[in-house]
Coordinates of N, CA and C and ligand atoms in Angstrom, one line a residue:
M599 N 6.7 0.2 -14.0 CA 5.5 0.8 -13.3 C 4.5 -0.3 -13.1
L600 N 4.3 -1.2 -14.1 CA 3.2 -2.2 -14.0 C 3.5 -3.2 -12.9
I601 N 4.8 -3.6 -12.8 CA 5.1 -4.6 -11.8 C 5.1 -3.9 -10.4
A602 N 5.8 -2.7 -10.4 CA 6.0 -2.0 -9.1 C 4.6 -1.5 -8.6
G603 N 3.7 -1.2 -9.5 CA 2.5 -0.6 -9.1 C 1.3 -1.5 -8.9
N604 N 1.3 -2.7 -9.6 CA 0.1 -3.6 -9.5 C 0.3 -4.7 -8.5
D605 N 1.4 -5.5 -8.7 CA 1.5 -6.7 -7.9 C 1.7 -6.2 -6.4
T606 N 2.4 -5.1 -6.2 CA 2.6 -4.7 -4.8 C 1.3 -4.4 -4.1
T607 N 0.4 -3.6 -4.8 CA -0.8 -3.2 -4.2 C -1.8 -4.4 -4.1
A608 N -1.9 -5.2 -5.1 CA -2.7 -6.4 -5.1 C -2.3 -7.3 -3.9
A609 N -1.0 -7.5 -3.8 CA -0.5 -8.4 -2.7 C -0.8 -7.8 -1.4
T610 N -0.7 -6.5 -1.2 CA -1.0 -5.9 0.1 C -2.5 -5.9 0.4
I611 N -3.3 -5.8 -0.7 CA -4.7 -5.8 -0.4 C -5.1 -7.2 0.1
A612 N -4.5 -8.3 -0.5 CA -4.7 -9.6 0.0 C -4.3 -9.8 1.4
N613 N -3.1 -9.2 1.8 CA -2.7 -9.2 3.2 C -3.6 -8.5 4.1
E614 N -4.2 -7.4 3.5 CA -5.1 -6.5 4.3 C -6.4 -7.3 4.6
V615 N -6.9 -8.0 3.6 CA -8.1 -8.8 3.8 C -7.9 -9.8 4.9
L616 N -6.8 -10.4 4.8 CA -6.4 -11.4 5.8 C -6.5 -10.8 7.2
Q617 N -6.1 -9.6 7.4 CA -6.0 -8.9 8.7 C -7.2 -8.1 9.0
A618 N -8.2 -8.1 8.1 CA -9.2 -7.0 8.1 C -10.0 -7.0 9.5
A619 N -10.1 -5.8 10.0 CA -11.0 -5.6 11.1 C -12.2 -4.9 10.7
D620 N -13.3 -5.2 11.3 CA -14.6 -4.7 10.8 C -14.9 -3.4 11.6
D621 N -14.0 -2.4 11.4 CA -14.1 -1.2 12.2 C -13.6 -0.1 11.3
E622 N -14.5 0.6 10.6 CA -14.1 1.5 9.6 C -13.3 2.7 10.1
P623 N -13.6 3.3 11.3 CA -12.8 4.5 11.7 C -11.3 4.2 11.9
L624 N -11.0 2.9 12.1 CA -9.6 2.6 12.3 C -8.8 2.2 11.1
L625 N -9.5 2.4 9.9 CA -8.9 1.8 8.7 C -7.5 2.4 8.4
N626 N -7.3 3.7 8.6 CA -6.1 4.4 8.3 C -4.9 3.7 9.1
R627 N -5.1 3.5 10.3 CA -4.1 2.8 11.2 C -4.0 1.4 10.8
L628 N -5.1 0.7 10.4 CA -5.0 -0.7 10.0 C -4.1 -0.8 8.7
V629 N -4.3 0.1 7.8 CA -3.5 0.1 6.5 C -2.0 0.3 6.9
E630 N -1.7 1.2 7.8 CA -0.3 1.4 8.2 C 0.3 0.2 8.9
E631 N -0.5 -0.4 9.8 CA -0.1 -1.5 10.5 C 0.1 -2.8 9.6
V632 N -0.8 -2.9 8.7 CA -0.6 -4.1 7.7 C 0.6 -3.9 6.9
L633 N 0.8 -2.6 6.4 CA 2.0 -2.3 5.6 C 3.3 -2.6 6.5
R634 N 3.2 -2.3 7.8 CA 4.4 -2.5 8.6 C 4.6 -4.0 8.9
V635 N 3.5 -4.7 9.3 CA 3.7 -6.1 9.8 C 3.8 -7.1 8.6
E636 N 3.1 -6.8 7.5 CA 3.1 -7.7 6.4 C 3.5 -6.9 5.1
P637 N 4.7 -6.3 5.1 CA 5.1 -5.6 3.9 C 5.3 -6.5 2.7
H638 N 4.9 -6.0 1.6 CA 5.0 -6.8 0.4 C 6.5 -7.0 0.0
A639 N 7.2 -5.9 0.0 CA 8.6 -6.0 -0.3 C 9.4 -6.1 1.0
H640 N 10.1 -7.2 1.2 CA 10.9 -7.4 2.4 C 12.3 -6.7 2.2
G641 N 12.7 -6.7 1.0 CA 14.0 -6.1 0.7 C 14.3 -6.0 -0.8
L642 N 15.3 -5.3 -1.2 CA 15.7 -5.3 -2.6 C 17.2 -5.3 -2.7
F643 N 17.7 -5.5 -3.9 CA 19.1 -5.6 -4.1 C 19.7 -4.3 -4.4
R644 N 20.9 -4.1 -4.0 CA 21.7 -2.9 -4.2 C 23.1 -3.4 -4.6
T645 N 23.8 -2.5 -5.3 CA 25.3 -2.7 -5.6 C 26.1 -1.7 -4.8
A646 N 27.1 -2.1 -4.1 CA 27.9 -1.1 -3.3 C 28.8 -0.4 -4.3
M647 N 28.7 0.9 -4.3 CA 29.4 1.8 -5.2 C 30.8 2.1 -4.6
R648 N 31.0 1.9 -3.3 CA 32.2 2.1 -2.6 C 32.3 1.1 -1.5
D649 N 33.4 0.9 -0.8 CA 33.5 0.1 0.4 C 32.6 0.8 1.4
V650 N 31.8 -0.1 2.1 CA 30.9 0.5 3.1 C 31.1 -0.3 4.4
E651 N 31.5 0.4 5.4 CA 31.7 -0.2 6.7 C 30.4 -0.3 7.5
L652 N 30.0 -1.5 7.8 CA 28.8 -1.7 8.5 C 29.0 -2.5 9.7
S653 N 28.8 -1.9 10.9 CA 29.1 -2.7 12.2 C 30.5 -3.3 12.1
V654 N 30.6 -4.6 12.2 CA 31.9 -5.2 12.3 C 32.4 -5.7 10.9
T655 N 31.7 -5.3 9.8 CA 32.1 -5.9 8.6 C 32.3 -4.7 7.5
V656 N 33.0 -5.1 6.4 CA 33.0 -4.1 5.3 C 32.4 -4.7 4.1
I657 N 31.5 -4.0 3.5 CA 30.9 -4.5 2.2 C 31.8 -3.9 1.1
P658 N 32.5 -4.8 0.3 CA 33.4 -4.2 -0.7 C 32.7 -3.6 -1.9
T659 N 33.4 -2.7 -2.5 CA 32.9 -2.1 -3.8 C 32.5 -3.2 -4.7
G660 N 31.3 -3.0 -5.4 CA 30.9 -3.9 -6.4 C 30.1 -5.1 -5.9
S661 N 30.0 -5.2 -4.5 CA 29.2 -6.3 -4.0 C 27.7 -6.1 -4.2
Q662 N 27.0 -7.3 -4.5 CA 25.6 -7.3 -4.6 C 25.0 -7.6 -3.2
V663 N 24.2 -6.7 -2.6 CA 23.6 -7.0 -1.3 C 22.1 -7.0 -1.4
C664 N 21.5 -7.9 -0.7 CA 20.0 -7.8 -0.6 C 19.7 -7.1 0.8
I665 N 19.2 -5.9 0.7 CA 18.9 -5.2 2.0 C 17.5 -5.5 2.4
M666 N 17.4 -6.2 3.5 CA 16.1 -6.5 4.0 C 15.6 -5.4 4.9
F667 N 15.2 -4.3 4.3 CA 14.8 -3.1 5.0 C 13.6 -3.3 5.9
A668 N 12.7 -4.3 5.4 CA 11.5 -4.5 6.2 C 11.7 -5.0 7.6
S669 N 12.9 -5.5 7.8 CA 13.2 -6.1 9.2 C 13.2 -4.9 10.2
A670 N 13.4 -3.7 9.7 CA 13.3 -2.5 10.6 C 11.9 -2.3 11.1
N671 N 10.9 -2.8 10.4 CA 9.5 -2.7 10.8 C 9.3 -3.6 12.1
D672 N 10.3 -4.5 12.4 CA 10.2 -5.3 13.6 C 11.1 -4.8 14.7
D673 N 11.6 -3.6 14.5 CA 12.5 -3.0 15.6 C 11.7 -2.7 16.8
E674 N 12.0 -3.5 17.9 CA 11.1 -3.3 19.0 C 11.4 -2.1 19.8
S675 N 12.6 -1.4 19.5 CA 12.8 -0.1 20.2 C 11.9 1.0 19.6
E676 N 11.5 0.7 18.4 CA 10.6 1.7 17.6 C 9.2 1.3 17.8
F677 N 8.9 -0.1 17.7 CA 7.6 -0.6 17.7 C 7.5 -1.7 18.7
P678 N 7.1 -1.4 20.0 CA 7.0 -2.4 21.0 C 6.1 -3.6 20.6
Y679 N 6.4 -4.8 20.9 CA 5.7 -6.0 20.5 C 5.4 -5.9 19.0
P680 N 6.5 -5.9 18.2 CA 6.4 -5.5 16.8 C 5.5 -6.4 15.9
R681 N 5.3 -7.7 16.3 CA 4.5 -8.6 15.5 C 3.0 -8.4 15.7
K682 N 2.7 -7.5 16.7 CA 1.3 -7.3 17.0 C 0.8 -6.1 16.2
I683 N -0.4 -6.4 15.6 CA -1.1 -5.2 14.9 C -1.7 -4.4 16.0
D684 N -1.2 -3.2 16.2 CA -1.7 -2.4 17.3 C -2.2 -1.1 16.7
L685 N -3.5 -0.9 16.7 CA -4.1 0.2 16.0 C -4.0 1.5 16.8
A686 N -3.4 1.4 18.0 CA -3.2 2.6 18.8 C -1.7 3.1 18.8
R687 N -0.9 2.5 17.9 CA 0.5 3.0 17.9 C 0.5 4.5 17.4
P688 N 1.3 5.3 18.2 CA 1.4 6.7 17.8 C 2.2 6.9 16.5
N689 N 3.1 5.9 16.3 CA 4.0 6.1 15.1 C 3.7 5.0 14.0
A690 N 2.4 4.7 13.9 CA 2.0 3.6 13.0 C 2.6 3.8 11.6
G691 N 2.7 5.0 11.1 CA 3.2 5.2 9.7 C 4.7 5.3 9.5
R692 N 5.4 5.1 10.5 CA 6.9 5.2 10.4 C 7.6 3.9 10.1
H693 N 7.0 3.1 9.2 CA 7.6 1.9 8.8 C 8.4 2.0 7.5
L694 N 9.0 1.0 7.1 CA 9.8 1.1 5.8 C 9.2 0.2 4.7
A695 N 7.9 0.0 4.7 CA 7.3 -0.8 3.7 C 7.5 -0.2 2.3
F696 N 7.7 1.1 2.2 CA 7.9 1.8 0.9 C 9.4 2.1 0.7
G697 N 10.3 1.5 1.5 CA 11.7 1.7 1.4 C 12.0 3.1 2.0
A698 N 13.2 3.6 1.7 CA 13.7 4.9 2.2 C 14.7 5.4 1.3
G699 N 14.9 6.7 1.4 CA 16.0 7.4 0.6 C 15.6 7.6 -0.8
T700 N 16.7 7.7 -1.7 CA 16.5 8.1 -3.1 C 15.5 7.3 -3.8
H701 N 15.4 6.0 -3.5 CA 14.5 5.1 -4.3 C 13.2 4.8 -3.6
R702 N 12.9 5.6 -2.6 CA 11.6 5.4 -1.9 C 10.5 5.4 -2.9
C703 N 9.5 4.5 -2.6 CA 8.4 4.3 -3.6 C 7.7 5.6 -4.0
I704 N 7.7 5.8 -5.3 CA 7.0 7.0 -5.7 C 5.4 6.8 -5.7
G705 N 5.0 5.6 -5.5 CA 3.6 5.3 -5.5 C 3.0 5.2 -4.0
A706 N 3.8 5.6 -3.0 CA 3.3 5.4 -1.6 C 2.0 6.1 -1.4
A707 N 1.8 7.4 -1.8 CA 0.6 8.1 -1.5 C -0.6 7.4 -2.2
L708 N -0.3 7.1 -3.5 CA -1.4 6.4 -4.3 C -1.8 5.1 -3.7
S709 N -0.8 4.3 -3.3 CA -1.2 3.0 -2.8 C -1.9 3.0 -1.5
R710 N -1.4 4.0 -0.6 CA -2.1 4.2 0.6 C -3.6 4.5 0.4
M711 N -3.9 5.4 -0.6 CA -5.3 5.7 -1.0 C -6.0 4.5 -1.5
E712 N -5.3 3.7 -2.4 CA -6.0 2.5 -2.9 C -6.3 1.5 -1.8
L713 N -5.3 1.3 -0.9 CA -5.5 0.4 0.2 C -6.7 0.8 1.1
K714 N -6.8 2.1 1.4 CA -7.9 2.5 2.2 C -9.2 2.3 1.5
I715 N -9.3 2.7 0.2 CA -10.5 2.5 -0.5 C -10.9 1.0 -0.6
A716 N -9.9 0.2 -0.9 CA -10.2 -1.3 -1.0 C -10.7 -1.8 0.4
A717 N -10.1 -1.4 1.5 CA -10.5 -1.8 2.8 C -11.9 -1.3 3.1
T718 N -12.1 -0.1 2.8 CA -13.4 0.5 3.1 C -14.5 -0.2 2.4
E719 N -14.3 -0.5 1.0 CA -15.3 -1.2 0.2 C -15.5 -2.6 0.7
I720 N -14.4 -3.2 1.1 CA -14.5 -4.6 1.6 C -15.4 -4.7 2.9
V721 N -15.1 -3.8 3.8 CA -15.9 -3.9 5.1 C -17.3 -3.4 4.9
K722 N -17.5 -2.5 3.9 CA -18.9 -2.0 3.6 C -19.7 -3.1 3.0
R723 N -19.1 -3.9 2.1 CA -19.9 -4.9 1.3 C -19.9 -6.3 1.9
L724 N -18.8 -6.6 2.6 CA -18.7 -8.0 3.1 C -18.7 -8.1 4.6
G725 N -19.5 -9.0 5.1 CA -19.5 -9.2 6.5 C -18.9 -10.6 6.9
N726 N -18.6 -10.8 8.1 CA -18.2 -12.1 8.6 C -17.1 -12.7 7.8
I727 N -16.1 -11.9 7.4 CA -15.0 -12.4 6.6 C -14.2 -13.4 7.4
E728 N -14.0 -14.6 6.9 CA -13.2 -15.6 7.6 C -12.3 -16.3 6.7
L729 N -11.2 -16.7 7.1 CA -10.3 -17.5 6.4 C -10.9 -18.9 6.2
A730 N -10.9 -19.4 5.0 CA -11.6 -20.8 4.8 C -10.6 -21.9 4.9
I731 N -9.4 -21.6 5.2 CA -8.4 -22.7 5.4 C -7.6 -22.3 6.7
P732 N -7.0 -23.3 7.4 CA -6.2 -23.0 8.5 C -5.1 -22.0 8.2
V733 N -4.8 -21.0 9.0 CA -3.8 -19.9 8.7 C -2.5 -20.5 8.3
E734 N -2.1 -21.6 8.9 CA -0.8 -22.2 8.5 C -0.8 -22.8 7.1
E735 N -1.9 -22.9 6.4 CA -2.0 -23.4 5.0 C -1.9 -22.2 4.0
V736 N -1.9 -21.0 4.5 CA -1.8 -19.9 3.5 C -0.4 -19.9 2.9
S737 N -0.3 -20.0 1.6 CA 1.0 -20.1 1.0 C 1.4 -18.9 0.2
Y738 N 2.7 -18.7 0.2 CA 3.2 -17.5 -0.5 C 4.1 -18.0 -1.7
L739 N 4.1 -17.1 -2.7 CA 4.9 -17.4 -3.9 C 6.4 -17.4 -3.5
P740 N 7.2 -18.4 -4.0 CA 8.6 -18.4 -3.6 C 9.4 -17.2 -4.1
N741 N 9.8 -16.4 -3.2 CA 10.5 -15.2 -3.6 C 11.3 -14.7 -2.4
V742 N 12.6 -14.4 -2.5 CA 13.4 -14.1 -1.4 C 13.0 -12.7 -0.8
A743 N 12.6 -11.8 -1.7 CA 12.5 -10.4 -1.3 C 11.0 -10.0 -1.2
M744 N 10.1 -10.6 -2.0 CA 8.7 -10.2 -2.0 C 7.8 -11.2 -1.3
Q745 N 6.7 -10.7 -0.7 CA 5.8 -11.6 0.0 C 4.4 -11.5 -0.7
T746 N 4.1 -12.5 -1.5 CA 2.8 -12.4 -2.3 C 2.0 -13.7 -1.9
I747 N 0.8 -13.5 -1.3 CA 0.0 -14.6 -1.0 C -0.4 -15.3 -2.3
E748 N -0.3 -16.6 -2.4 CA -0.6 -17.4 -3.6 C -2.2 -17.5 -3.8
R749 N -2.8 -17.9 -2.8 CA -4.3 -18.0 -2.8 C -4.8 -17.7 -1.4
L750 N -6.0 -17.1 -1.4 CA -6.5 -16.7 -0.1 C -8.0 -17.0 0.0
P751 N -8.4 -18.3 0.2 CA -9.8 -18.7 0.2 C -10.5 -18.1 1.5
L752 N -11.6 -17.4 1.2 CA -12.3 -16.7 2.3 C -13.8 -17.1 2.2
T753 N -14.4 -17.1 3.4 CA -15.9 -17.1 3.4 C -16.4 -15.7 3.9
F754 N -17.5 -15.3 3.4 CA -18.0 -14.0 3.8 C -19.5 -14.0 3.5
S755 N -20.2 -13.0 4.1 CA -21.6 -12.9 3.8 C -21.7 -11.5 3.2
R756 N -22.8 -11.3 2.4 CA -23.1 -10.0 1.8 C -23.8 -9.1 2.8
R757 N -23.3 -7.9 2.9 CA -24.0 -7.0 3.8 C -25.2 -6.4 3.1
T758 N -26.3 -6.4 3.7 CA -27.5 -5.9 3.1 C -27.6 -4.4 3.1
T759 N -26.8 -3.8 4.1 CA -26.9 -2.3 4.2 C -26.0 -1.6 3.2
A760 N -25.2 -2.3 2.4 CA -24.3 -1.6 1.5 C -25.1 -0.8 0.5
S761 N -24.6 0.5 0.3 CA -25.3 1.4 -0.7 C -24.4 1.6 -1.9
Ligands
HEM2291 C1 1.3 -1.3 -1.3 C2 1.9 -0.9 -2.4 C3 3.3 -0.7 -2.7 C4 4.4 -1.1 -1.9 C5 4.5 -1.9 -0.6 C6 5.6 -0.6 -2.6 C7 6.9 -0.7 -2.2 C8 8.0 -0.2 -2.8 C9 9.4 -0.4 -2.4 C10 9.8 -1.1 -1.1 C11 10.2 0.2 -3.2 C12 11.7 0.3 -3.2 C13 12.2 1.4 -2.4 C14 13.7 1.3 -2.3 O1 14.4 0.7 -3.2 O2 14.3 1.9 -1.4 C15 9.3 0.8 -4.3 C16 9.8 1.5 -5.4 C17 9.0 1.9 -6.4 N1 7.6 1.9 -6.5 FE1 6.4 1.1 -5.1 N2 5.2 0.1 -3.8 C18 3.8 0.1 -3.8 C19 3.0 0.6 -4.8 C20 3.5 1.3 -5.9 C21 2.6 2.0 -6.9 C22 1.1 2.1 -6.8 C23 3.5 2.5 -7.8 C24 3.2 3.3 -9.0 C25 2.0 3.7 -9.4 C26 4.8 2.2 -7.4 C27 5.9 2.6 -8.1 C28 7.2 2.4 -7.7 C29 8.4 2.8 -8.4 C30 8.4 3.4 -9.8 C31 9.5 2.5 -7.6 C32 11.0 2.7 -8.0 C33 11.5 4.1 -7.4 C34 12.9 4.3 -7.6 O3 13.7 3.4 -7.8 O4 13.4 5.5 -7.6 N3 4.8 1.5 -6.2 N4 8.0 0.5 -4.0

């Protein structure tokens, strides 16, 4: 629970800050779009319990496979121009950032709430948020399945209207 519930949300909040739009009414869609475009978990490992025929291949019983389910978030038949954060997408929440099926994330509702609160507080308190390094210098921890920003230097100003 600690790993599944903390690192995931913290990493997504960092991704969210990177993508932050200074437009509070659109935060719900922003959260969904950031989860879709920059999901923390790109995939997870599974063991095939029986032979599974998939397209032109068979995954034999006992095989370890890394299912990169987040690639479905880039399915352009579902999400046109998938790499684009589009706050007008009618199906913004239909991504696989929380996986699917039996093991779908049990913390999805909680983390959606956490992400919205974090985003709301960030835009309420901080203005002019900018990346302090070139975007290509943002580094990620080495991990095949998870995407965690290593450090995210930002500049920002304090909003005087914050209550
Ligand atoms: C942005 C935040 C989060 C993301 C992106 C995320 C993502 C995921 C993903 C992709 C899975 C695997 C689904 C699968 O195997 O099909 C998962 C499972 C899980 N998550 Fe999360 N998660 C987040 C937050 C949380 C939180 C806040 C909690 C708990 C408070 C949590 C608890 C769990 C647990 C216990 C599982 C395992 C479920 C199972 O195997 O049946 N997660 N999560």
